[in-house]
Short mmCIF file of C-alpha atoms and ligand atoms in Angstrom, two decimals:
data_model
loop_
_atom_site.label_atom_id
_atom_site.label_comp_id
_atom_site.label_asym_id
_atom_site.label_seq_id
_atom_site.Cartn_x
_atom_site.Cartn_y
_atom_site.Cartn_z
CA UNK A 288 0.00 0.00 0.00
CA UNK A 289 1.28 2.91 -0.97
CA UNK A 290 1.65 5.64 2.25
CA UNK A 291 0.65 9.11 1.82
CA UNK A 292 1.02 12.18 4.19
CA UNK A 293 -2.90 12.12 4.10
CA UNK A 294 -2.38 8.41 6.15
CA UNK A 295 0.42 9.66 7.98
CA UNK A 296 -1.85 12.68 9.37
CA UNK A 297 -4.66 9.92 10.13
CA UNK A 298 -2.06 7.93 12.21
CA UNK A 299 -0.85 11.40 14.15
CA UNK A 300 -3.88 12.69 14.82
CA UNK A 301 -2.21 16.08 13.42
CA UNK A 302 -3.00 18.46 10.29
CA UNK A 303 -2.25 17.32 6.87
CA UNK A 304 -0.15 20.69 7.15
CA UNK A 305 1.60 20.05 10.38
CA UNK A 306 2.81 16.72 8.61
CA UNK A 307 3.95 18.05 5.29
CA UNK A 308 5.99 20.40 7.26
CA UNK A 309 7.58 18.00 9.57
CA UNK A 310 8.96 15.92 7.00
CA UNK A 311 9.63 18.78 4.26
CA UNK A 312 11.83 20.26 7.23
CA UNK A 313 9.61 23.72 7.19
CA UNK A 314 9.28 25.69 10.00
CA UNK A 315 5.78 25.74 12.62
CA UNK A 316 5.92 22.86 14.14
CA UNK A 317 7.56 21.60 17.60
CA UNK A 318 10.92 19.97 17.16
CA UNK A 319 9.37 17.07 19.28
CA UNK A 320 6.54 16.73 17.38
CA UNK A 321 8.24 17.03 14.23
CA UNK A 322 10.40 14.18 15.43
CA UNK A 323 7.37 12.20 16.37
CA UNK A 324 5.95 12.94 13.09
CA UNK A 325 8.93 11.64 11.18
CA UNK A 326 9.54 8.78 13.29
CA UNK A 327 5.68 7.32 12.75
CA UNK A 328 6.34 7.98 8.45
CA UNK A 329 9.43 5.99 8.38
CA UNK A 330 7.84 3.29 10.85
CA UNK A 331 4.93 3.49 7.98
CA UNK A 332 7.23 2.92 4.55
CA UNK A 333 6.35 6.57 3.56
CA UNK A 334 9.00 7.42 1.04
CA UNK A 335 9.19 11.00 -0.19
CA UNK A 336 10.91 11.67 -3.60
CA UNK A 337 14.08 13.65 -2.65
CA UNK A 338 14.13 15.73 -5.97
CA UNK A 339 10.94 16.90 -5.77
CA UNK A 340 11.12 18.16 -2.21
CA UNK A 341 13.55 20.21 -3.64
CA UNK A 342 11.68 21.68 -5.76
CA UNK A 343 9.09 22.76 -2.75
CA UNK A 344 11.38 25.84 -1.74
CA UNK A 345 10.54 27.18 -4.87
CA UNK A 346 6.53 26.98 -4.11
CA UNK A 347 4.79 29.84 -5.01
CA UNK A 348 1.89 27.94 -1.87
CA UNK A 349 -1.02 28.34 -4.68
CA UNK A 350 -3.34 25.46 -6.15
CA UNK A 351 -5.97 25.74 -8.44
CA UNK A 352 -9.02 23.84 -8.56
CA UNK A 353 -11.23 23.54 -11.81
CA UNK A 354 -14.64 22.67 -11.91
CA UNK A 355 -17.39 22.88 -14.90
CA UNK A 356 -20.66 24.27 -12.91
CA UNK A 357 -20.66 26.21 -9.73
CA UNK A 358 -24.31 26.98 -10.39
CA UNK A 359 -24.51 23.04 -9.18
CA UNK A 360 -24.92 22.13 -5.31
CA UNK A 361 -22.31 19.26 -6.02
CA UNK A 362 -19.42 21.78 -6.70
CA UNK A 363 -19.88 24.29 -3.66
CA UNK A 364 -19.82 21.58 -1.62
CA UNK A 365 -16.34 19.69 -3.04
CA UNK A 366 -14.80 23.08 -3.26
CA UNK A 367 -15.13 23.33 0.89
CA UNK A 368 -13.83 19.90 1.04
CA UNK A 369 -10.81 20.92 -1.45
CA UNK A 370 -10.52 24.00 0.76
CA UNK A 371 -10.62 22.86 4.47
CA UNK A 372 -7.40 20.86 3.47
CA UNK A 373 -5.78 23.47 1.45
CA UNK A 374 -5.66 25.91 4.94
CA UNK A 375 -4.18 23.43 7.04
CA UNK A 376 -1.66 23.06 3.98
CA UNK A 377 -0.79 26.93 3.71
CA UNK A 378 -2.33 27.00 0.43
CA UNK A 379 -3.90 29.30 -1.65
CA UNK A 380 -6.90 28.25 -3.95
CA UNK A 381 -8.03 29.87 -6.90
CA UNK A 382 -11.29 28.32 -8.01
CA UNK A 383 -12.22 28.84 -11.88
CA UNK A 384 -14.44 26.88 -14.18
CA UNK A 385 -13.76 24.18 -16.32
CA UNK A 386 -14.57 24.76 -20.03
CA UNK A 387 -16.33 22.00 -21.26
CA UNK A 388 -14.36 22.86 -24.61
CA UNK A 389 -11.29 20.62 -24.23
CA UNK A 390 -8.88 23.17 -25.93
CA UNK A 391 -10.22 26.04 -23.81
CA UNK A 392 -9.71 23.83 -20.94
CA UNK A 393 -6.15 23.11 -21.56
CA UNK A 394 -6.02 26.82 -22.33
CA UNK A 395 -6.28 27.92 -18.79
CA UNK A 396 -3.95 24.82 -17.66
CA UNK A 397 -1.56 26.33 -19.85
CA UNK A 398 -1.64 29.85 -18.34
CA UNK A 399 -1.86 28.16 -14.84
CA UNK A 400 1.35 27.29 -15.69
CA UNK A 401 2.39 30.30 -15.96
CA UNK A 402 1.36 31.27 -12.76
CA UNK A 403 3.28 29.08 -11.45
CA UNK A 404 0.69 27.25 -9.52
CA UNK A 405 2.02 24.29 -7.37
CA UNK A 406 -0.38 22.22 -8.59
CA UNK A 407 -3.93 21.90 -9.44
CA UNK A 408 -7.23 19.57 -8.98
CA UNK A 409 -9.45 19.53 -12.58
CA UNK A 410 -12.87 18.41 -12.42
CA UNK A 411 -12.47 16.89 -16.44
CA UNK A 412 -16.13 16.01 -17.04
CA UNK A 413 -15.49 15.73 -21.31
CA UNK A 414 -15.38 12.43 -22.72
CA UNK A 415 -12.23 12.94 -23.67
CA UNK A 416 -10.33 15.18 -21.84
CA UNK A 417 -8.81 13.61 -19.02
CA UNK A 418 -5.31 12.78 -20.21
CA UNK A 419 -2.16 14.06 -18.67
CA UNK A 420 -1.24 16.35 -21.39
CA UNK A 421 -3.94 18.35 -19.60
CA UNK A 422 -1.40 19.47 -17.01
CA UNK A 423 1.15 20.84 -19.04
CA UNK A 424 3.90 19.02 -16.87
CA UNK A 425 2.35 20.79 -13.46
CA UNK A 426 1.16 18.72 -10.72
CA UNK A 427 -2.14 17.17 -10.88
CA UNK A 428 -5.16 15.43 -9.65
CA UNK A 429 -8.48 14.46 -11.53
CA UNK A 430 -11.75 14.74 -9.49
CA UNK A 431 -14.75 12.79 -10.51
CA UNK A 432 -13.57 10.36 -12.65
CA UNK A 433 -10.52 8.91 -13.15
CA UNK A 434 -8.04 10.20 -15.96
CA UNK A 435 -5.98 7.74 -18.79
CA UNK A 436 -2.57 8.60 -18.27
CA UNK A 437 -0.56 8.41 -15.08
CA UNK A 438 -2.18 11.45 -12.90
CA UNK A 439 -3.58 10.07 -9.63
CA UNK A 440 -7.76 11.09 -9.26
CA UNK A 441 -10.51 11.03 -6.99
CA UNK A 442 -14.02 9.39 -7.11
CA UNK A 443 -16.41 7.30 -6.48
CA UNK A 444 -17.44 4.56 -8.73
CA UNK A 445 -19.80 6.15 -10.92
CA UNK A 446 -20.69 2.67 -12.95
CA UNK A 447 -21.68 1.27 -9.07
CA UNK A 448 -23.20 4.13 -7.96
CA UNK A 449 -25.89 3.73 -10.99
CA UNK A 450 -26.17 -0.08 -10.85
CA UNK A 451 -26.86 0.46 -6.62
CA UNK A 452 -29.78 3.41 -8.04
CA UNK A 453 -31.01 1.16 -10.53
CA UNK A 454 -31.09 -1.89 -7.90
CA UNK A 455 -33.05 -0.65 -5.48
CA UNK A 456 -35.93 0.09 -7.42
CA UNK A 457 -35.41 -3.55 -9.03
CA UNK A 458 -35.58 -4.45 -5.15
CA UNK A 459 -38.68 -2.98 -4.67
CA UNK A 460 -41.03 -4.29 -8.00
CA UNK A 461 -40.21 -1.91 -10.37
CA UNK A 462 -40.08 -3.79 -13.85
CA UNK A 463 -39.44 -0.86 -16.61
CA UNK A 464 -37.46 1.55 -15.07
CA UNK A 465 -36.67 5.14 -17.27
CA UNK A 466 -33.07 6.46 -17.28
CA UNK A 467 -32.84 10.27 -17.43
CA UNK A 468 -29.53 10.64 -18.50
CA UNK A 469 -26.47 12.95 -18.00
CA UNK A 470 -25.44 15.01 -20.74
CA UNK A 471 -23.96 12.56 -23.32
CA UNK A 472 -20.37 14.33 -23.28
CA UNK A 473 -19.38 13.67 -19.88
CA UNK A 474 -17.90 10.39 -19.00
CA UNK A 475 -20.20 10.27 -16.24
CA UNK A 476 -23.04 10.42 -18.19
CA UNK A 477 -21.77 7.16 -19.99
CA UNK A 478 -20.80 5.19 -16.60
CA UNK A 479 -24.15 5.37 -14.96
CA UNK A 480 -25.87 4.29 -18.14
CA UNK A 481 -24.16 1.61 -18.12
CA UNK A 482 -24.89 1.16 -14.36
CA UNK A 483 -28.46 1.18 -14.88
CA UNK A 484 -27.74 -1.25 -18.09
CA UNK A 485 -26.24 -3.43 -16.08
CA UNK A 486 -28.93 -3.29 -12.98
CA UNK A 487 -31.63 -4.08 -15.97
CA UNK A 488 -30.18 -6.94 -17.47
CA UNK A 489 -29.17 -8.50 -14.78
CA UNK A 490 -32.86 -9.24 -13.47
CA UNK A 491 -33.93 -9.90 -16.89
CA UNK A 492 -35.37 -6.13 -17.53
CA UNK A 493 -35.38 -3.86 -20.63
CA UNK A 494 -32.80 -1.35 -20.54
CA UNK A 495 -33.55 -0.20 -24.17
CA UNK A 496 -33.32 2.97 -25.91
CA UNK A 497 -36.97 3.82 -25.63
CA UNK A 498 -36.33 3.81 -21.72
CA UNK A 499 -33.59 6.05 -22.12
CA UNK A 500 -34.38 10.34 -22.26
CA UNK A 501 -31.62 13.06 -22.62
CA UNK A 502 -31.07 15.41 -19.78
CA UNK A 503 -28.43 18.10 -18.76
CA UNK A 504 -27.96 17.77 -15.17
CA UNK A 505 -29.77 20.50 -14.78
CA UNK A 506 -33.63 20.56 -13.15
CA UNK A 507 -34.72 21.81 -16.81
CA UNK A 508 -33.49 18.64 -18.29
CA UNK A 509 -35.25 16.59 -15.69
CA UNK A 510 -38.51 18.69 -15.91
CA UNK A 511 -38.50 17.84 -19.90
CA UNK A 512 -37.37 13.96 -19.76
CA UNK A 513 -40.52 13.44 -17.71
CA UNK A 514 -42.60 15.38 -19.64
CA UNK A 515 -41.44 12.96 -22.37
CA UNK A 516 -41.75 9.34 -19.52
CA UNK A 517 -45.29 10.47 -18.49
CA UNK A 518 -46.31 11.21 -22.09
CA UNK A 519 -45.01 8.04 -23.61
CA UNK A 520 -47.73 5.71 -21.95
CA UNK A 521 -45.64 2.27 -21.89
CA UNK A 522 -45.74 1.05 -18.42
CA UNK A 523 -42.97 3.19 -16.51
CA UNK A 524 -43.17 3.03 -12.83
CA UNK A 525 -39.12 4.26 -11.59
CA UNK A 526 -37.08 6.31 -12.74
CA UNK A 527 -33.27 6.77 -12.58
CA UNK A 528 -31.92 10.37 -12.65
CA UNK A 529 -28.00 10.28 -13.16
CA UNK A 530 -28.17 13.19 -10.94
CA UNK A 531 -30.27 14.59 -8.26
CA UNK A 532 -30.90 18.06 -9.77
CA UNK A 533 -32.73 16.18 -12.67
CA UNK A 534 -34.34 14.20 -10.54
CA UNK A 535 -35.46 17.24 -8.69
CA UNK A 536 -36.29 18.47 -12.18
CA UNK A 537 -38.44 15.21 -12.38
CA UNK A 538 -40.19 15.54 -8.79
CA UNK A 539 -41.37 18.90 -10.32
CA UNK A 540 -43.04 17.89 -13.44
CA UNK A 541 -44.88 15.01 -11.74
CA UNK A 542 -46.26 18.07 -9.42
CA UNK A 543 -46.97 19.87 -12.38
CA UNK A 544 -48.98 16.86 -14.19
CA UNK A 545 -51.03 15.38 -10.85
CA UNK A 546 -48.54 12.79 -10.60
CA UNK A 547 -48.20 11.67 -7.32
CA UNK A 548 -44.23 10.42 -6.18
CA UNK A 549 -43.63 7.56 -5.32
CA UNK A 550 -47.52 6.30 -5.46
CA UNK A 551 -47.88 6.59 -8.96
CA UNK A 552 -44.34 6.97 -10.38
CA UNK A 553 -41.12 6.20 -8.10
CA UNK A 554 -37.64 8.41 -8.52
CA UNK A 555 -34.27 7.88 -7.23
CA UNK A 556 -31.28 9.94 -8.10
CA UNK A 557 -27.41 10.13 -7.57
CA UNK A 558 -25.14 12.76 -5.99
CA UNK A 559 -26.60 13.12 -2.38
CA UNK A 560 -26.77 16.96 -2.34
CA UNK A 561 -28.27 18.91 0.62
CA UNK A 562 -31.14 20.38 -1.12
CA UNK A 563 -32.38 16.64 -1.95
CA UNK A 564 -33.46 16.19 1.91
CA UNK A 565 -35.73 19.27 1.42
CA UNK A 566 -38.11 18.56 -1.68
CA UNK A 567 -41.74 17.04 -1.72
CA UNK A 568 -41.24 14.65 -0.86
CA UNK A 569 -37.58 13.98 0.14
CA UNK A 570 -35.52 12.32 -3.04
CA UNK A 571 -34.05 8.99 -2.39
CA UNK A 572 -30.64 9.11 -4.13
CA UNK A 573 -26.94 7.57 -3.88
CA UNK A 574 -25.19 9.90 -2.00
CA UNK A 575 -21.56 10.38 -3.36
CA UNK A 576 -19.06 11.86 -0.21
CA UNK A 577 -18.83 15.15 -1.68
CA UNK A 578 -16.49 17.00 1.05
CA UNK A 579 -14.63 14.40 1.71
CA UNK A 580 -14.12 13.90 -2.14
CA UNK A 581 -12.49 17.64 -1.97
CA UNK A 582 -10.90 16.84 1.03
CA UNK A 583 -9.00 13.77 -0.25
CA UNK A 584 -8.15 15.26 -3.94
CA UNK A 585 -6.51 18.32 -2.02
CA UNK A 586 -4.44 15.98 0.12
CA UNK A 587 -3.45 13.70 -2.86
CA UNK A 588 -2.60 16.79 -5.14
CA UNK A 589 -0.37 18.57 -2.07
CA UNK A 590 1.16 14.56 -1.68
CA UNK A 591 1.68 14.85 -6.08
CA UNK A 592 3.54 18.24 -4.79
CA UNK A 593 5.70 17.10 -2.28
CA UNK A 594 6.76 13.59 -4.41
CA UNK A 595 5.10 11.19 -1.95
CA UNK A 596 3.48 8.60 -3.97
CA UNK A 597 0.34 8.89 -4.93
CA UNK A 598 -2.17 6.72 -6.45
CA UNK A 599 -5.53 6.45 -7.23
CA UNK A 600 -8.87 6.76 -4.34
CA UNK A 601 -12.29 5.71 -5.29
CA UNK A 602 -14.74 6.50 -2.27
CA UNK A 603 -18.07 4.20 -1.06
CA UNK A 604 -21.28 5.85 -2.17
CA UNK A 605 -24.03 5.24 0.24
CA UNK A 606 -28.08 5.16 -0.46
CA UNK A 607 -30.44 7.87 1.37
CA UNK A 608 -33.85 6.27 1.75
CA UNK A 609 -36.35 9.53 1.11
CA UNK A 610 -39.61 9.42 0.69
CA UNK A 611 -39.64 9.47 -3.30
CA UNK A 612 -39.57 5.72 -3.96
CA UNK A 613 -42.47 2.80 -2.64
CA UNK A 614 -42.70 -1.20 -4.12
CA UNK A 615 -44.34 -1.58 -7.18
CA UNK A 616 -46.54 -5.08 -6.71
CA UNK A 617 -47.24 -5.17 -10.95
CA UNK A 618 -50.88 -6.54 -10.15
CA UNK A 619 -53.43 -3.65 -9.78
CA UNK A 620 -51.01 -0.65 -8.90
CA UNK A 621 -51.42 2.06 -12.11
CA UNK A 622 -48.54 3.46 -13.73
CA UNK A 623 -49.05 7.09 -15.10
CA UNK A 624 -47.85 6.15 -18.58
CA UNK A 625 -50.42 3.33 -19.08
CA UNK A 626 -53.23 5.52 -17.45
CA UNK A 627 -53.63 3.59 -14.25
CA UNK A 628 -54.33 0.09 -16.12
CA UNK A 629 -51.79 -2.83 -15.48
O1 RIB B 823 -24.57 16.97 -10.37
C1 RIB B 823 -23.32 17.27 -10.95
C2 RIB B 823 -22.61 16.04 -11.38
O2 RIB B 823 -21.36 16.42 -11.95
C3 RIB B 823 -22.31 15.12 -10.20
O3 RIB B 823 -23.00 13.89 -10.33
C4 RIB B 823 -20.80 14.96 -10.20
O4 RIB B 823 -20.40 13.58 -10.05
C5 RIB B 823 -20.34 15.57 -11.48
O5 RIB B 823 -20.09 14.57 -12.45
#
């Protein structure tokens, strides 16, 4: 296993900061603790990479973190996470969006470079766009999703986190279950449909096409894929949001229509975000750890910075039982698309 300063502050009890100072020799903390601190990282294997510690004096103590919609709950939230651990490492954070344009994108990485940024965190949503060539030779860390070259990332399983979605309505009856998807760019988008794929034909369910409506991750995405599920009038009971904004995009057009959630139509979505506890009624979802995603792609960028090694973290998603999903029995219970007969 391969020992970070992240572990190494676990084992302490101390600040990520405290530790990367103690055993990059920097000034601020006790001489006894710094021995103690050293002493527990060499009893642990950690192995810091000489040359780049070297390269630490020269820090200019700023990291960057890009991400591709603030206007979403999700990002606020990982920002604090990416922040929390950037104070206790001395570091300044400049936050600025990620163009979904991969050439813009690597644009700004390009003039981060500049900067002279120690390192930064990108949130690479695009299909394509999460190679290392991205970092123009700085330090990096992917967020979200994993990347194809050799830069270390952060996330949860986003194939798992769909089929777990997908399987609890399966657990509870539902037989055609809708997919509102993520917009078909992202690699996300493509990982939970094949999570809720998977879910389907596993117990022997469709998982076609005509189950399958475009969204944007946005609540006006939502709002028009169930316009779309409660006009086509083929037996839907559940739906699968690949995130909870367009499931809360859903909840609103069922409103809108007389549908009533979960009696007539159940909805579970993915991301866990704080404003899903407070709709009508309360989404069921797959929460992802959102802070502590930030928290642990700021800690594996500053351990990228100071040469530890640093590999790959995938986090557990866990599922928040609302209120928006009830068993389907398939003998006498309505579905809105078949107007109420089985
Ligand atoms: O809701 C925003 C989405 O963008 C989240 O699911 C997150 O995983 C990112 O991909």
């Amino acid at each position: 296993m391969v020992v970070t300063v992240y572990d190494v502050a676990q084992a302490t009890g101390l600040s990520i900061a405290s530790v990367s100072r103690a055993l990059n020799g920097r000034p601020g903390v006790s001489a006894a603790t710094s021995e103690r601190i050293v002493k527990i990282a060499a009893d642990m294997g950690y192995q810091p990479n000489e040359v780049a510690r070297s390269l630490v004096a020269k820090a200019t103590q700023t990291i960057a973190l890009l991400v591709p919609d603030i206007t979403n709950p999700f990002f606020p939230e990982l920002v604090k996470g990416v922040q929390s651990v950037a104070d206790e490492g001395d570091q300044l954070l400049l936050l600025l969006d990620a163009p979904s344009d991969p050439h813009r994108l690597a644009d700004r990485l390009a003039a981060l470079r500049r900067k002279q940024v120690d390192g930064v965190i990108v949130v690479a949503s695009e299909l394509d766009s999460a190679d290392d060539d991205l970092f123009h030779g700085i330090p990096g860390v992917f967020l979200d999703r994993a990347g194809s070259g050799s830069a270390p990332s952060v996330s949860v399983d986003q194939e798992q986190a769909a089929y777990l979605a997908t399987r609890h309505l399966i657990s509870r009856g539902h037989r055609r279950i809708a997919h509102v998807l993520g917009p078909e760019n992202l690699a996300v988008s493509a990982l939970r449909r094949r999570g809720w794929e998977r879910a389907c034909h596993e117990a022997g369910l469709p998982a076609d096409d005509d189950l399958v409506f475009h969204g944007d991750f946005l609540e006006e995405g939502g709002f028009h894929a169930a316009e779309q599920i409660l006009d086509a009038r083929d037996g839907i009971t559940a739906v699968f949001a690949a995130n909870d904004l367009s499931a809360i995009g859903v909840l609103a057009c069922c409103a809108a229509r007389g549908v009533s959630v979960p009696e007539d139509l159940s909805v579970i979505g993915l991301d866990g975000i704080e404003l899903a506890r407070f709709t009508a009624p309360a989404l069921t979802t797959v929460a992802q750890p959102i802070r502590e995603l930030g928290e642990r792609a700021c800690a594996l960028l500053l351990d990228v910075i100071s040469g530890a090694p640093a590999g790959d973290v995938v986090l557990p998603v866990r599922l928040i039982d609302g209120a928006s999903v009830q068993a389907h029995s398939g003998d006498g219970g309505g579905s809105p698309t078949n107007g109420g007969q089985r």
